[in-house]
């Protein structure tokens, strides 16, 4: 498991420039630090509330989460509403697992959502 935080290292990051926020500096051995690759990740709030997600670009996905929270729109209403009232930057973000393809990624996401019981006790709304 890798734990990520720190400031965004991308000078051309439009969202960082527009919103003046911190982003995740990805240094993942499986992708050479690019933030790309099929991964299942866990976001745990400072109060211990879990959210499991999947992506093929971790860094970009964290930016999408931040934008959705600021904008108040997106698919994950439970997630968005929670983080509109809690500090997203104080949450830990970690990669739980990597996958070789989208099918495997989908299976892994279901597994970890069940393992963390993040529909009933967290911020996931489906699995």
Short mmCIF file of C-alpha atoms in Angstrom, two decimals:
data_model
loop_
_atom_site.label_atom_id
_atom_site.label_comp_id
_atom_site.label_asym_id
_atom_site.label_seq_id
_atom_site.Cartn_x
_atom_site.Cartn_y
_atom_site.Cartn_z
CA UNK A 1 0.00 0.00 0.00
CA UNK A 2 1.23 3.44 -0.84
CA UNK A 3 0.14 6.59 0.93
CA UNK A 4 0.04 9.86 -1.01
CA UNK A 5 -0.11 13.51 -0.16
CA UNK A 6 1.95 16.67 -0.77
CA UNK A 7 1.54 19.39 -3.34
CA UNK A 8 0.84 18.80 -7.00
CA UNK A 9 4.04 18.77 -9.03
CA UNK A 10 2.42 19.60 -12.36
CA UNK A 11 2.95 23.22 -13.43
CA UNK A 12 0.33 22.84 -16.18
CA UNK A 13 -2.40 21.49 -13.90
CA UNK A 14 -5.42 23.63 -14.81
CA UNK A 15 -7.43 22.63 -11.77
CA UNK A 16 -4.59 23.54 -9.40
CA UNK A 17 -4.19 26.92 -11.06
CA UNK A 18 -7.93 27.56 -11.11
CA UNK A 19 -8.75 26.46 -7.57
CA UNK A 20 -5.43 27.01 -5.81
CA UNK A 21 -5.60 23.70 -4.02
CA UNK A 22 -3.17 20.94 -3.18
CA UNK A 23 -3.14 17.73 -5.17
CA UNK A 24 -1.55 14.35 -4.79
CA UNK A 25 2.03 13.86 -5.85
CA UNK A 26 2.06 10.30 -7.13
CA UNK A 27 5.24 8.28 -6.85
CA UNK A 28 3.95 4.79 -7.59
CA UNK A 29 6.52 2.18 -8.53
CA UNK A 30 4.14 0.43 -10.94
CA UNK A 31 3.68 3.47 -13.15
CA UNK A 32 6.94 5.36 -12.86
CA UNK A 33 5.27 8.17 -10.94
CA UNK A 34 2.92 9.14 -13.77
CA UNK A 35 -0.22 8.37 -11.76
CA UNK A 36 -1.53 6.09 -14.49
CA UNK A 37 -2.36 2.40 -14.33
CA UNK A 38 -5.37 0.41 -13.17
CA UNK A 39 -5.63 0.89 -9.41
CA UNK A 40 -8.15 0.46 -6.62
CA UNK A 41 -7.74 3.16 -4.00
CA UNK A 42 -8.99 3.98 -0.53
CA UNK A 43 -9.78 7.45 0.78
CA UNK A 44 -10.20 7.54 4.55
CA UNK A 45 -11.47 10.71 6.16
CA UNK A 46 -9.82 12.13 9.27
CA UNK A 47 -12.77 10.61 11.16
CA UNK A 48 -12.11 7.15 9.68
CA UNK A 49 -14.91 7.08 7.10
CA UNK A 50 -13.83 4.95 4.08
CA UNK A 51 -14.44 5.32 0.35
CA UNK A 52 -13.17 2.78 -2.19
CA UNK A 53 -12.74 3.74 -5.82
CA UNK A 54 -11.06 2.63 -9.02
CA UNK A 55 -9.28 4.48 -11.79
CA UNK A 56 -6.69 4.24 -14.52
CA UNK A 57 -5.15 7.58 -13.52
CA UNK A 58 -4.96 8.13 -9.75
CA UNK A 59 -3.66 11.68 -9.86
CA UNK A 60 -6.37 12.82 -12.28
CA UNK A 61 -9.06 11.02 -10.25
CA UNK A 62 -8.06 12.88 -7.08
CA UNK A 63 -8.40 16.13 -9.06
CA UNK A 64 -11.84 15.04 -10.23
CA UNK A 65 -12.90 14.36 -6.64
CA UNK A 66 -11.72 17.81 -5.55
CA UNK A 67 -13.54 19.49 -8.43
CA UNK A 68 -16.78 17.59 -7.67
CA UNK A 69 -16.57 18.60 -4.01
CA UNK A 70 -16.02 22.28 -4.86
CA UNK A 71 -18.66 22.23 -7.61
CA UNK A 72 -21.16 20.20 -5.61
CA UNK A 73 -21.98 18.01 -8.60
CA UNK A 74 -21.10 14.47 -9.51
CA UNK A 75 -22.22 10.87 -9.30
CA UNK A 76 -21.20 10.20 -5.69
CA UNK A 77 -23.66 12.37 -3.77
CA UNK A 78 -22.85 10.73 -0.44
CA UNK A 79 -19.11 11.34 -1.00
CA UNK A 80 -19.59 14.91 -2.22
CA UNK A 81 -21.93 15.94 0.58
CA UNK A 82 -19.61 14.46 3.20
CA UNK A 83 -16.53 16.26 1.89
CA UNK A 84 -18.34 19.55 1.43
CA UNK A 85 -18.46 19.50 5.25
CA UNK A 86 -15.13 17.79 5.98
CA UNK A 87 -11.55 18.46 4.86
CA UNK A 88 -10.71 16.31 1.83
CA UNK A 89 -7.02 17.26 2.09
CA UNK A 90 -6.94 15.84 5.64
CA UNK A 91 -8.10 12.45 4.32
CA UNK A 92 -5.53 9.76 3.58
CA UNK A 93 -5.39 8.49 0.03
CA UNK A 94 -3.80 5.13 -0.65
CA UNK A 95 -3.56 2.66 -3.46
CA UNK A 96 -4.84 -0.71 -2.28
CA UNK A 97 -4.16 -2.83 -5.35
CA UNK A 98 -3.28 -2.78 -9.03
CA UNK A 99 -4.99 -4.60 -11.89
CA UNK A 100 -3.97 -5.72 -15.35
CA UNK A 101 -7.22 -4.78 -17.08
CA UNK A 102 -10.65 -3.23 -16.53
CA UNK A 103 -12.39 -6.53 -15.72
CA UNK A 104 -9.90 -7.33 -12.99
CA UNK A 105 -10.16 -3.74 -11.75
CA UNK A 106 -13.95 -4.02 -11.44
CA UNK A 107 -13.64 -7.28 -9.47
CA UNK A 108 -11.05 -5.78 -7.15
CA UNK A 109 -13.18 -2.73 -6.48
CA UNK A 110 -16.13 -4.95 -5.48
CA UNK A 111 -13.84 -7.00 -3.23
CA UNK A 112 -12.47 -3.95 -1.39
CA UNK A 113 -15.87 -2.26 -1.07
CA UNK A 114 -17.08 -5.43 0.66
CA UNK A 115 -13.90 -5.72 2.75
CA UNK A 116 -14.19 -2.14 4.03
CA UNK A 117 -18.01 -2.34 4.18
CA UNK A 118 -17.91 1.10 2.62
CA UNK A 119 -21.50 1.09 1.35
CA UNK A 120 -23.01 0.65 4.82
CA UNK A 121 -20.26 2.26 6.90
CA UNK A 122 -18.63 4.58 4.40
CA UNK A 123 -19.16 6.83 1.42
CA UNK A 124 -19.71 4.32 -1.38
CA UNK A 125 -23.26 4.14 -2.70
CA UNK A 126 -22.98 1.05 -4.89
CA UNK A 127 -20.97 -2.04 -5.58
#
